[in-house]
PDB file of C-alpha atoms in Angstrom:
ATOM      1  CA  UNK A 242      17.081 -58.543 -11.836  1.00 48.00           C
ATOM      2  CA  UNK A 243      17.641 -56.622  -8.628  1.00 48.00           C
ATOM      3  CA  UNK A 244      15.015 -54.436  -6.970  1.00 45.00           C
ATOM      4  CA  UNK A 245      15.887 -51.568  -4.734  1.00 46.00           C
ATOM      5  CA  UNK A 246      13.630 -50.171  -2.067  1.00 46.00           C
ATOM      6  CA  UNK A 247      14.025 -46.480  -1.251  1.00 46.00           C
ATOM      7  CA  UNK A 248      13.022 -45.021   2.092  1.00 52.00           C
ATOM      8  CA  UNK A 249      11.101 -41.700   1.918  1.00 50.00           C
ATOM      9  CA  UNK A 250      11.349 -41.742  -1.868  1.00 57.00           C
ATOM     10  CA  UNK A 251       8.448 -39.307  -2.165  1.00 70.00           C
ATOM     11  CA  UNK A 252       8.111 -35.662  -1.285  1.00 72.00           C
ATOM     12  CA  UNK A 253       5.939 -35.044   1.779  1.00 75.00           C
ATOM     13  CA  UNK A 254       2.355 -34.464   0.563  1.00 82.00           C
ATOM     14  CA  UNK A 255       1.697 -32.531   3.755  1.00 84.00           C
ATOM     15  CA  UNK A 256       4.293 -29.819   3.059  1.00 84.00           C
ATOM     16  CA  UNK A 257       3.586 -29.910  -0.693  1.00 88.00           C
ATOM     17  CA  UNK A 258      -0.120 -29.133  -0.385  1.00 88.00           C
ATOM     18  CA  UNK A 259       0.364 -26.790   2.551  1.00 89.00           C
ATOM     19  CA  UNK A 260       2.715 -24.792   0.360  1.00 91.00           C
ATOM     20  CA  UNK A 261       0.164 -24.899  -2.473  1.00 92.00           C
ATOM     21  CA  UNK A 262      -2.726 -23.805  -0.237  1.00 91.00           C
ATOM     22  CA  UNK A 263      -0.608 -21.073   1.321  1.00 90.00           C
ATOM     23  CA  UNK A 264       0.191 -19.594  -2.098  1.00 92.00           C
ATOM     24  CA  UNK A 265      -3.087 -20.086  -3.953  1.00 93.00           C
ATOM     25  CA  UNK A 266      -4.652 -17.443  -1.653  1.00 90.00           C
ATOM     26  CA  UNK A 267      -1.952 -14.893  -2.531  1.00 89.00           C
ATOM     27  CA  UNK A 268      -2.092 -15.838  -6.215  1.00 93.00           C
ATOM     28  CA  UNK A 269      -5.819 -15.151  -6.346  1.00 93.00           C
ATOM     29  CA  UNK A 270      -5.428 -12.000  -4.276  1.00 93.00           C
ATOM     30  CA  UNK A 271      -2.740 -10.789  -6.650  1.00 93.00           C
ATOM     31  CA  UNK A 272      -5.005 -11.439  -9.635  1.00 94.00           C
ATOM     32  CA  UNK A 273      -7.795  -9.506  -7.954  1.00 95.00           C
ATOM     33  CA  UNK A 274      -5.498  -6.511  -7.176  1.00 93.00           C
ATOM     34  CA  UNK A 275      -4.288  -6.395 -10.811  1.00 93.00           C
ATOM     35  CA  UNK A 276      -7.866  -6.584 -12.109  1.00 94.00           C
ATOM     36  CA  UNK A 277      -8.971  -3.789  -9.761  1.00 91.00           C
ATOM     37  CA  UNK A 278      -6.002  -1.657 -10.820  1.00 89.00           C
ATOM     38  CA  UNK A 279      -6.717  -1.965 -14.538  1.00 87.00           C
ATOM     39  CA  UNK A 280     -10.417  -1.453 -13.942  1.00 89.00           C
ATOM     40  CA  UNK A 281      -9.653   1.793 -12.080  1.00 84.00           C
ATOM     41  CA  UNK A 282      -7.405   2.936 -14.953  1.00 79.00           C
ATOM     42  CA  UNK A 283     -10.066   2.082 -17.488  1.00 80.00           C
ATOM     43  CA  UNK A 284     -12.651   4.127 -15.565  1.00 74.00           C
ATOM     44  CA  UNK A 285     -10.250   7.111 -15.594  1.00 72.00           C
ATOM     45  CA  UNK A 286      -9.489   6.646 -19.301  1.00 67.00           C
ATOM     46  CA  UNK A 287      -5.795   5.920 -18.663  1.00 66.00           C
ATOM     47  CA  UNK A 288      -5.854   2.716 -20.812  1.00 60.00           C
ATOM     48  CA  UNK A 289      -7.053   4.692 -23.824  1.00 59.00           C
ATOM     49  CA  UNK A 290      -4.464   7.462 -23.217  1.00 62.00           C
ATOM     50  CA  UNK A 291      -1.355   6.142 -21.476  1.00 60.00           C
ATOM     51  CA  UNK A 292       0.247   9.579 -21.503  1.00 59.00           C
ATOM     52  CA  UNK A 293      -1.966  10.411 -18.498  1.00 61.00           C
ATOM     53  CA  UNK A 294       0.348   8.228 -16.358  1.00 58.00           C
ATOM     54  CA  UNK A 295       3.301  10.592 -16.987  1.00 60.00           C
ATOM     55  CA  UNK A 296       1.240  13.775 -16.735  1.00 58.00           C
ATOM     56  CA  UNK A 297       0.107  13.242 -13.163  1.00 59.00           C
ATOM     57  CA  UNK A 298       2.318  15.227 -10.745  1.00 60.00           C
ATOM     58  CA  UNK A 299       1.057  13.481  -7.594  1.00 66.00           C
ATOM     59  CA  UNK A 300       0.785   9.945  -6.420  1.00 74.00           C
ATOM     60  CA  UNK A 301      -1.701   7.682  -8.222  1.00 77.00           C
ATOM     61  CA  UNK A 302      -3.013   5.106  -5.698  1.00 82.00           C
ATOM     62  CA  UNK A 303      -3.594   2.709  -8.579  1.00 85.00           C
ATOM     63  CA  UNK A 304       0.168   2.304  -8.949  1.00 86.00           C
ATOM     64  CA  UNK A 305       0.321   1.014  -5.398  1.00 88.00           C
ATOM     65  CA  UNK A 306      -2.487  -1.491  -6.106  1.00 91.00           C
ATOM     66  CA  UNK A 307      -0.804  -2.678  -9.302  1.00 92.00           C
ATOM     67  CA  UNK A 308       2.659  -3.048  -7.750  1.00 93.00           C
ATOM     68  CA  UNK A 309       1.310  -4.984  -4.741  1.00 93.00           C
ATOM     69  CA  UNK A 310      -0.864  -7.115  -7.053  1.00 94.00           C
ATOM     70  CA  UNK A 311       1.975  -7.903  -9.450  1.00 95.00           C
ATOM     71  CA  UNK A 312       4.436  -8.873  -6.729  1.00 94.00           C
ATOM     72  CA  UNK A 313       1.787 -10.983  -4.958  1.00 94.00           C
ATOM     73  CA  UNK A 314       0.733 -12.653  -8.229  1.00 95.00           C
ATOM     74  CA  UNK A 315       4.324 -13.563  -9.188  1.00 95.00           C
ATOM     75  CA  UNK A 316       5.137 -14.920  -5.752  1.00 94.00           C
ATOM     76  CA  UNK A 317       1.857 -16.852  -5.581  1.00 94.00           C
ATOM     77  CA  UNK A 318       2.471 -18.299  -9.028  1.00 94.00           C
ATOM     78  CA  UNK A 319       6.052 -19.341  -8.200  1.00 94.00           C
ATOM     79  CA  UNK A 320       4.924 -20.917  -4.901  1.00 93.00           C
ATOM     80  CA  UNK A 321       1.932 -22.806  -6.361  1.00 93.00           C
ATOM     81  CA  UNK A 322       3.692 -24.117  -9.465  1.00 93.00           C
ATOM     82  CA  UNK A 323       6.914 -24.749  -7.582  1.00 91.00           C
ATOM     83  CA  UNK A 324       5.068 -26.897  -5.044  1.00 91.00           C
ATOM     84  CA  UNK A 325       2.916 -28.861  -7.507  1.00 89.00           C
ATOM     85  CA  UNK A 326       5.749 -29.454 -10.003  1.00 89.00           C
ATOM     86  CA  UNK A 327       8.346 -29.878  -7.234  1.00 87.00           C
ATOM     87  CA  UNK A 328      10.465 -27.264  -8.996  1.00 92.00           C
ATOM     88  CA  UNK A 329      13.426 -26.297  -6.833  1.00 92.00           C
ATOM     89  CA  UNK A 330      14.234 -23.237  -8.921  1.00 94.00           C
ATOM     90  CA  UNK A 331      10.773 -21.696  -8.450  1.00 94.00           C
ATOM     91  CA  UNK A 332      10.765 -22.542  -4.739  1.00 94.00           C
ATOM     92  CA  UNK A 333      14.167 -20.955  -4.273  1.00 95.00           C
ATOM     93  CA  UNK A 334      12.977 -17.873  -6.131  1.00 96.00           C
ATOM     94  CA  UNK A 335       9.892 -17.714  -3.868  1.00 95.00           C
ATOM     95  CA  UNK A 336      11.814 -18.091  -0.582  1.00 95.00           C
ATOM     96  CA  UNK A 337      14.564 -15.708  -1.753  1.00 95.00           C
ATOM     97  CA  UNK A 338      12.136 -12.918  -2.696  1.00 95.00           C
ATOM     98  CA  UNK A 339      10.128 -13.366   0.503  1.00 95.00           C
ATOM     99  CA  UNK A 340      13.338 -13.191   2.521  1.00 94.00           C
ATOM    100  CA  UNK A 341      14.436 -10.076   0.638  1.00 95.00           C
ATOM    101  CA  UNK A 342      11.073  -8.391   1.290  1.00 94.00           C
ATOM    102  CA  UNK A 343      11.353  -9.278   4.969  1.00 94.00           C
ATOM    103  CA  UNK A 344      14.829  -7.782   5.121  1.00 95.00           C
ATOM    104  CA  UNK A 345      13.543  -4.581   3.436  1.00 94.00           C
ATOM    105  CA  UNK A 346      10.732  -4.317   6.014  1.00 91.00           C
ATOM    106  CA  UNK A 347      13.147  -4.647   8.902  1.00 92.00           C
ATOM    107  CA  UNK A 348      15.527  -2.116   7.313  1.00 93.00           C
ATOM    108  CA  UNK A 349      12.687   0.338   6.756  1.00 91.00           C
ATOM    109  CA  UNK A 350      11.485  -0.020  10.391  1.00 89.00           C
ATOM    110  CA  UNK A 351      15.015   0.655  11.683  1.00 90.00           C
ATOM    111  CA  UNK A 352      15.528   3.655   9.416  1.00 90.00           C
ATOM    112  CA  UNK A 353      12.182   5.137  10.401  1.00 87.00           C
ATOM    113  CA  UNK A 354      13.093   4.815  14.079  1.00 85.00           C
ATOM    114  CA  UNK A 355      16.619   6.210  13.654  1.00 90.00           C
ATOM    115  CA  UNK A 356      15.823   9.030  11.220  1.00 90.00           C
ATOM    116  CA  UNK A 357      12.463  10.169  12.536  1.00 87.00           C
ATOM    117  CA  UNK A 358      13.071  13.830  11.700  1.00 88.00           C
ATOM    118  CA  UNK A 359      13.996  13.162   8.081  1.00 92.00           C
ATOM    119  CA  UNK A 360      11.102  10.733   7.658  1.00 90.00           C
ATOM    120  CA  UNK A 361       8.669  13.302   9.065  1.00 91.00           C
ATOM    121  CA  UNK A 362      10.003  15.894   6.670  1.00 92.00           C
ATOM    122  CA  UNK A 363       9.744  13.462   3.696  1.00 92.00           C
ATOM    123  CA  UNK A 364       6.122  12.602   4.522  1.00 91.00           C
ATOM    124  CA  UNK A 365       5.326  16.302   4.877  1.00 93.00           C
ATOM    125  CA  UNK A 366       6.822  17.051   1.445  1.00 92.00           C
ATOM    126  CA  UNK A 367       5.048  14.076  -0.061  1.00 91.00           C
ATOM    127  CA  UNK A 368       1.713  15.233   1.317  1.00 92.00           C
ATOM    128  CA  UNK A 369       2.213  18.754   0.031  1.00 93.00           C
ATOM    129  CA  UNK A 370       3.167  17.489  -3.417  1.00 91.00           C
ATOM    130  CA  UNK A 371      -0.143  15.594  -3.561  1.00 91.00           C
ATOM    131  CA  UNK A 372      -2.049  18.625  -2.262  1.00 93.00           C
ATOM    132  CA  UNK A 373      -0.834  20.408  -5.413  1.00 92.00           C
ATOM    133  CA  UNK A 374      -2.137  17.552  -7.580  1.00 89.00           C
ATOM    134  CA  UNK A 375      -5.422  17.155  -5.679  1.00 92.00           C
ATOM    135  CA  UNK A 376      -7.700  17.846  -8.692  1.00 87.00           C
ATOM    136  CA  UNK A 377      -5.576  15.924 -11.206  1.00 84.00           C
ATOM    137  CA  UNK A 378      -6.638  12.425 -10.266  1.00 83.00           C
ATOM    138  CA  UNK A 379      -9.942  11.234  -8.766  1.00 85.00           C
ATOM    139  CA  UNK A 380      -8.291   8.384  -6.836  1.00 85.00           C
ATOM    140  CA  UNK A 381      -5.747  10.719  -5.251  1.00 88.00           C
ATOM    141  CA  UNK A 382      -8.512  13.138  -4.437  1.00 91.00           C
ATOM    142  CA  UNK A 383     -10.536  10.392  -2.679  1.00 90.00           C
ATOM    143  CA  UNK A 384      -7.420   9.246  -0.814  1.00 90.00           C
ATOM    144  CA  UNK A 385      -6.692  12.722   0.564  1.00 94.00           C
ATOM    145  CA  UNK A 386     -10.341  13.298   1.435  1.00 94.00           C
ATOM    146  CA  UNK A 387     -10.503   9.966   3.301  1.00 93.00           C
ATOM    147  CA  UNK A 388      -7.306  10.817   5.161  1.00 93.00           C
ATOM    148  CA  UNK A 389      -8.574  14.253   6.221  1.00 94.00           C
ATOM    149  CA  UNK A 390     -12.027  12.994   7.222  1.00 93.00           C
ATOM    150  CA  UNK A 391     -10.779  10.049   9.231  1.00 92.00           C
ATOM    151  CA  UNK A 392      -8.085  11.998  11.081  1.00 93.00           C
ATOM    152  CA  UNK A 393     -10.069  15.278  11.451  1.00 93.00           C
ATOM    153  CA  UNK A 394      -7.225  17.272   9.855  1.00 94.00           C
ATOM    154  CA  UNK A 395      -6.681  19.715   7.002  1.00 95.00           C
ATOM    155  CA  UNK A 396      -3.455  20.151   5.013  1.00 93.00           C
ATOM    156  CA  UNK A 397      -0.058  18.942   6.111  1.00 93.00           C
ATOM    157  CA  UNK A 398       0.600  21.554   8.828  1.00 93.00           C
ATOM    158  CA  UNK A 399      -2.572  23.676   8.652  1.00 92.00           C
ATOM    159  CA  UNK A 400      -5.364  24.615   6.180  1.00 94.00           C
ATOM    160  CA  UNK A 401      -3.167  27.275   4.562  1.00 93.00           C
ATOM    161  CA  UNK A 402      -1.264  24.469   2.847  1.00 94.00           C
ATOM    162  CA  UNK A 403      -4.120  24.463   0.341  1.00 95.00           C
ATOM    163  CA  UNK A 404      -2.672  27.672  -1.037  1.00 93.00           C
ATOM    164  CA  UNK A 405      -0.321  25.349  -2.953  1.00 93.00           C
ATOM    165  CA  UNK A 406      -3.225  24.129  -5.033  1.00 93.00           C
ATOM    166  CA  UNK A 407      -4.189  26.277  -8.061  1.00 92.00           C
ATOM    167  CA  UNK A 408      -7.910  25.924  -7.328  1.00 93.00           C
ATOM    168  CA  UNK A 409      -7.797  26.825  -3.629  1.00 94.00           C
ATOM    169  CA  UNK A 410      -5.013  29.446  -3.428  1.00 92.00           C
ATOM    170  CA  UNK A 411      -5.851  32.994  -2.436  1.00 91.00           C
ATOM    171  CA  UNK A 412      -3.999  34.908  -5.150  1.00 89.00           C
ATOM    172  CA  UNK A 413      -5.882  37.816  -6.746  1.00 86.00           C
ATOM    173  CA  UNK A 414      -5.766  36.371 -10.264  1.00 89.00           C
ATOM    174  CA  UNK A 415      -7.238  33.001  -9.223  1.00 90.00           C
ATOM    175  CA  UNK A 416     -10.607  32.730 -11.096  1.00 90.00           C
ATOM    176  CA  UNK A 417     -11.660  29.542  -9.283  1.00 90.00           C
ATOM    177  CA  UNK A 418     -14.888  29.504  -7.244  1.00 90.00           C
ATOM    178  CA  UNK A 419     -12.883  27.515  -4.667  1.00 91.00           C
ATOM    179  CA  UNK A 420     -10.488  30.392  -4.159  1.00 92.00           C
ATOM    180  CA  UNK A 421      -9.468  30.776  -0.490  1.00 92.00           C
ATOM    181  CA  UNK A 422     -11.348  27.630   0.391  1.00 93.00           C
ATOM    182  CA  UNK A 423     -10.538  24.048   1.374  1.00 94.00           C
ATOM    183  CA  UNK A 424     -11.919  20.654   0.235  1.00 94.00           C
ATOM    184  CA  UNK A 425     -15.164  19.513   1.862  1.00 93.00           C
ATOM    185  CA  UNK A 426     -13.221  16.793   3.746  1.00 94.00           C
ATOM    186  CA  UNK A 427     -11.717  19.582   5.926  1.00 94.00           C
ATOM    187  CA  UNK A 428     -15.196  20.633   7.152  1.00 93.00           C
ATOM    188  CA  UNK A 429     -16.505  19.757  10.567  1.00 91.00           C
ATOM    189  CA  UNK A 430     -19.603  17.793   9.662  1.00 84.00           C
ATOM    190  CA  UNK A 431     -22.857  17.619  11.578  1.00 77.00           C
ATOM    191  CA  UNK A 432     -23.792  14.007  12.449  1.00 73.00           C
ATOM    192  CA  UNK A 433     -27.406  14.922  11.727  1.00 70.00           C
ATOM    193  CA  UNK A 434     -26.610  15.848   8.075  1.00 72.00           C
ATOM    194  CA  UNK A 435     -27.693  13.122   5.667  1.00 73.00           C
ATOM    195  CA  UNK A 436     -26.274  14.832   2.567  1.00 81.00           C
ATOM    196  CA  UNK A 437     -22.622  15.834   2.273  1.00 82.00           C
ATOM    197  CA  UNK A 438     -22.207  19.550   1.597  1.00 86.00           C
ATOM    198  CA  UNK A 439     -19.327  19.636  -0.895  1.00 86.00           C
ATOM    199  CA  UNK A 440     -19.312  23.455  -0.846  1.00 88.00           C
ATOM    200  CA  UNK A 441     -18.873  23.847   2.909  1.00 89.00           C
ATOM    201  CA  UNK A 442     -15.203  24.850   2.509  1.00 89.00           C
ATOM    202  CA  UNK A 443     -15.822  27.710   0.066  1.00 91.00           C
ATOM    203  CA  UNK A 444     -14.282  31.129   1.125  1.00 89.00           C
ATOM    204  CA  UNK A 445     -13.362  29.771   4.600  1.00 91.00           C
ATOM    205  CA  UNK A 446      -9.851  31.211   4.452  1.00 90.00           C
ATOM    206  CA  UNK A 447     -10.811  34.523   2.923  1.00 88.00           C
ATOM    207  CA  UNK A 448     -10.366  36.266   6.294  1.00 81.00           C
ATOM    208  CA  UNK A 449      -9.159  35.458   9.809  1.00 77.00           C
ATOM    209  CA  UNK A 450      -6.518  33.045  11.027  1.00 77.00           C
ATOM    210  CA  UNK A 451      -6.511  29.258  11.475  1.00 78.00           C
ATOM    211  CA  UNK A 452      -7.502  29.590  15.131  1.00 77.00           C
ATOM    212  CA  UNK A 453     -10.638  31.471  14.051  1.00 82.00           C
ATOM    213  CA  UNK A 454     -11.738  28.833  11.530  1.00 90.00           C
ATOM    214  CA  UNK A 455     -12.105  26.113  14.159  1.00 85.00           C
ATOM    215  CA  UNK A 456     -15.918  26.237  14.222  1.00 86.00           C
ATOM    216  CA  UNK A 457     -16.147  25.491  10.499  1.00 89.00           C
ATOM    217  CA  UNK A 458     -13.142  23.357   9.489  1.00 92.00           C
ATOM    218  CA  UNK A 459     -10.476  21.260  11.100  1.00 94.00           C
ATOM    219  CA  UNK A 460      -7.394  23.423  11.789  1.00 92.00           C
ATOM    220  CA  UNK A 461      -5.061  20.656  12.875  1.00 93.00           C
ATOM    221  CA  UNK A 462      -2.566  19.513  10.246  1.00 93.00           C
ATOM    222  CA  UNK A 463      -2.498  15.875   9.138  1.00 94.00           C
ATOM    223  CA  UNK A 464       1.165  15.536  10.171  1.00 92.00           C
ATOM    224  CA  UNK A 465       0.247  16.367  13.752  1.00 92.00           C
ATOM    225  CA  UNK A 466      -2.753  14.034  13.514  1.00 93.00           C
ATOM    226  CA  UNK A 467      -0.478  11.233  12.328  1.00 91.00           C
ATOM    227  CA  UNK A 468       1.969  11.865  15.185  1.00 90.00           C
ATOM    228  CA  UNK A 469      -0.894  11.681  17.672  1.00 91.00           C
ATOM    229  CA  UNK A 470      -2.433   8.576  16.027  1.00 90.00           C
ATOM    230  CA  UNK A 471       0.749   6.468  16.036  1.00 87.00           C
ATOM    231  CA  UNK A 472       1.376   6.311  19.808  1.00 87.00           C
ATOM    232  CA  UNK A 473      -2.307   5.540  20.417  1.00 89.00           C
ATOM    233  CA  UNK A 474      -2.262   2.655  17.982  1.00 90.00           C
ATOM    234  CA  UNK A 475       1.303   1.435  18.521  1.00 86.00           C
ATOM    235  CA  UNK A 476       0.186  -2.054  19.597  1.00 91.00           C
ATOM    236  CA  UNK A 477      -2.042  -2.423  16.550  1.00 92.00           C
ATOM    237  CA  UNK A 478       0.787  -1.355  14.189  1.00 88.00           C
ATOM    238  CA  UNK A 479       3.221  -3.705  15.954  1.00 89.00           C
ATOM    239  CA  UNK A 480       0.648  -6.531  15.802  1.00 93.00           C
ATOM    240  CA  UNK A 481       0.139  -6.077  12.043  1.00 92.00           C
ATOM    241  CA  UNK A 482       3.891  -6.064  11.478  1.00 90.00           C
ATOM    242  CA  UNK A 483       4.309  -9.245  13.582  1.00 92.00           C
ATOM    243  CA  UNK A 484       1.507 -11.062  11.730  1.00 93.00           C
ATOM    244  CA  UNK A 485       2.942 -10.129   8.312  1.00 92.00           C
ATOM    245  CA  UNK A 486       6.406 -11.236   9.456  1.00 92.00           C
ATOM    246  CA  UNK A 487       5.063 -14.581  10.734  1.00 93.00           C
ATOM    247  CA  UNK A 488       3.260 -15.211   7.459  1.00 92.00           C
ATOM    248  CA  UNK A 489       6.454 -14.510   5.545  1.00 93.00           C
ATOM    249  CA  UNK A 490       8.469 -16.819   7.857  1.00 94.00           C
ATOM    250  CA  UNK A 491       5.917 -19.587   7.435  1.00 93.00           C
ATOM    251  CA  UNK A 492       6.216 -19.244   3.680  1.00 92.00           C
ATOM    252  CA  UNK A 493      10.012 -19.420   3.813  1.00 93.00           C
ATOM    253  CA  UNK A 494       9.880 -22.414   6.163  1.00 94.00           C
ATOM    254  CA  UNK A 495       7.472 -24.345   3.903  1.00 92.00           C
ATOM    255  CA  UNK A 496       9.521 -23.575   0.797  1.00 93.00           C
ATOM    256  CA  UNK A 497      12.865 -24.501   2.345  1.00 92.00           C
ATOM    257  CA  UNK A 498      11.426 -27.753   3.870  1.00 91.00           C
ATOM    258  CA  UNK A 499       9.968 -28.710   0.513  1.00 91.00           C
ATOM    259  CA  UNK A 500      13.233 -27.984  -1.235  1.00 91.00           C
ATOM    260  CA  UNK A 501      15.023 -30.229   1.279  1.00 89.00           C
ATOM    261  CA  UNK A 502      12.536 -33.056   0.654  1.00 86.00           C
ATOM    262  CA  UNK A 503      12.900 -32.769  -3.119  1.00 87.00           C
ATOM    263  CA  UNK A 504      16.727 -32.790  -2.867  1.00 85.00           C
ATOM    264  CA  UNK A 505      16.668 -35.910  -0.655  1.00 85.00           C
ATOM    265  CA  UNK A 506      14.469 -37.703  -3.175  1.00 79.00           C
ATOM    266  CA  UNK A 507      16.758 -36.741  -6.032  1.00 73.00           C
ATOM    267  CA  UNK A 508      19.777 -37.961  -4.094  1.00 73.00           C
ATOM    268  CA  UNK A 509      18.061 -41.291  -3.349  1.00 68.00           C
ATOM    269  CA  UNK A 510      17.179 -41.801  -7.024  1.00 60.00           C
ATOM    270  CA  UNK A 511      20.549 -40.824  -8.397  1.00 56.00           C
TER     271      UNK A 511
END
């Protein structure tokens, strides 16, 4: 009987468990995102009436949470199982999808830089569409309120954008108590106030012009606020993009290295 000794006949435990550790975090994070998304839907009664999903005319933030969670969960699962089971197919799927996402990010960054005018117009239209649907979804409402409070802005271009909303428009036949008003998130708050006055925006736009409302509400549009915020925080945005890109490249490197090790072992055995 002949015995054969194979050099490096095992897959590197270092890369294998680094790949597993790298992905278990994303797998758990994906699970958490999915759980949060379904919890938010259950709180809004969407799970008991799925037609609400199609009736919403604006953007439901829960969709974003669920999409990110699902993609993260699938990639984390493929990476974890692929590493532990030394499954080349799953590892190739993982590295391929990560590479595709990285390519999409680069493409999006280039397109935003080249077509700044069109992107600005698209964001403006997107914001206005969600202004119309402000009262239709509590998560969308909270998202817009947070955006306006953090950036000290109101509407896309100015407070009159709230005329697009059926509750805040100034038409004569509007029976709403919020007629000619704005959401409370547009109000200039007093730091000494301990209780939020949710009625501070009532009747603000019933007379005068945006320049005359400046003592009560923010008159700057959120598009202008975004354009001012971006240059001030350019290094932070670039840093976040670089960190995300590095994490993706590390994942691709670990997956491709592990695939190479597995293929070498298979060649040695066969």
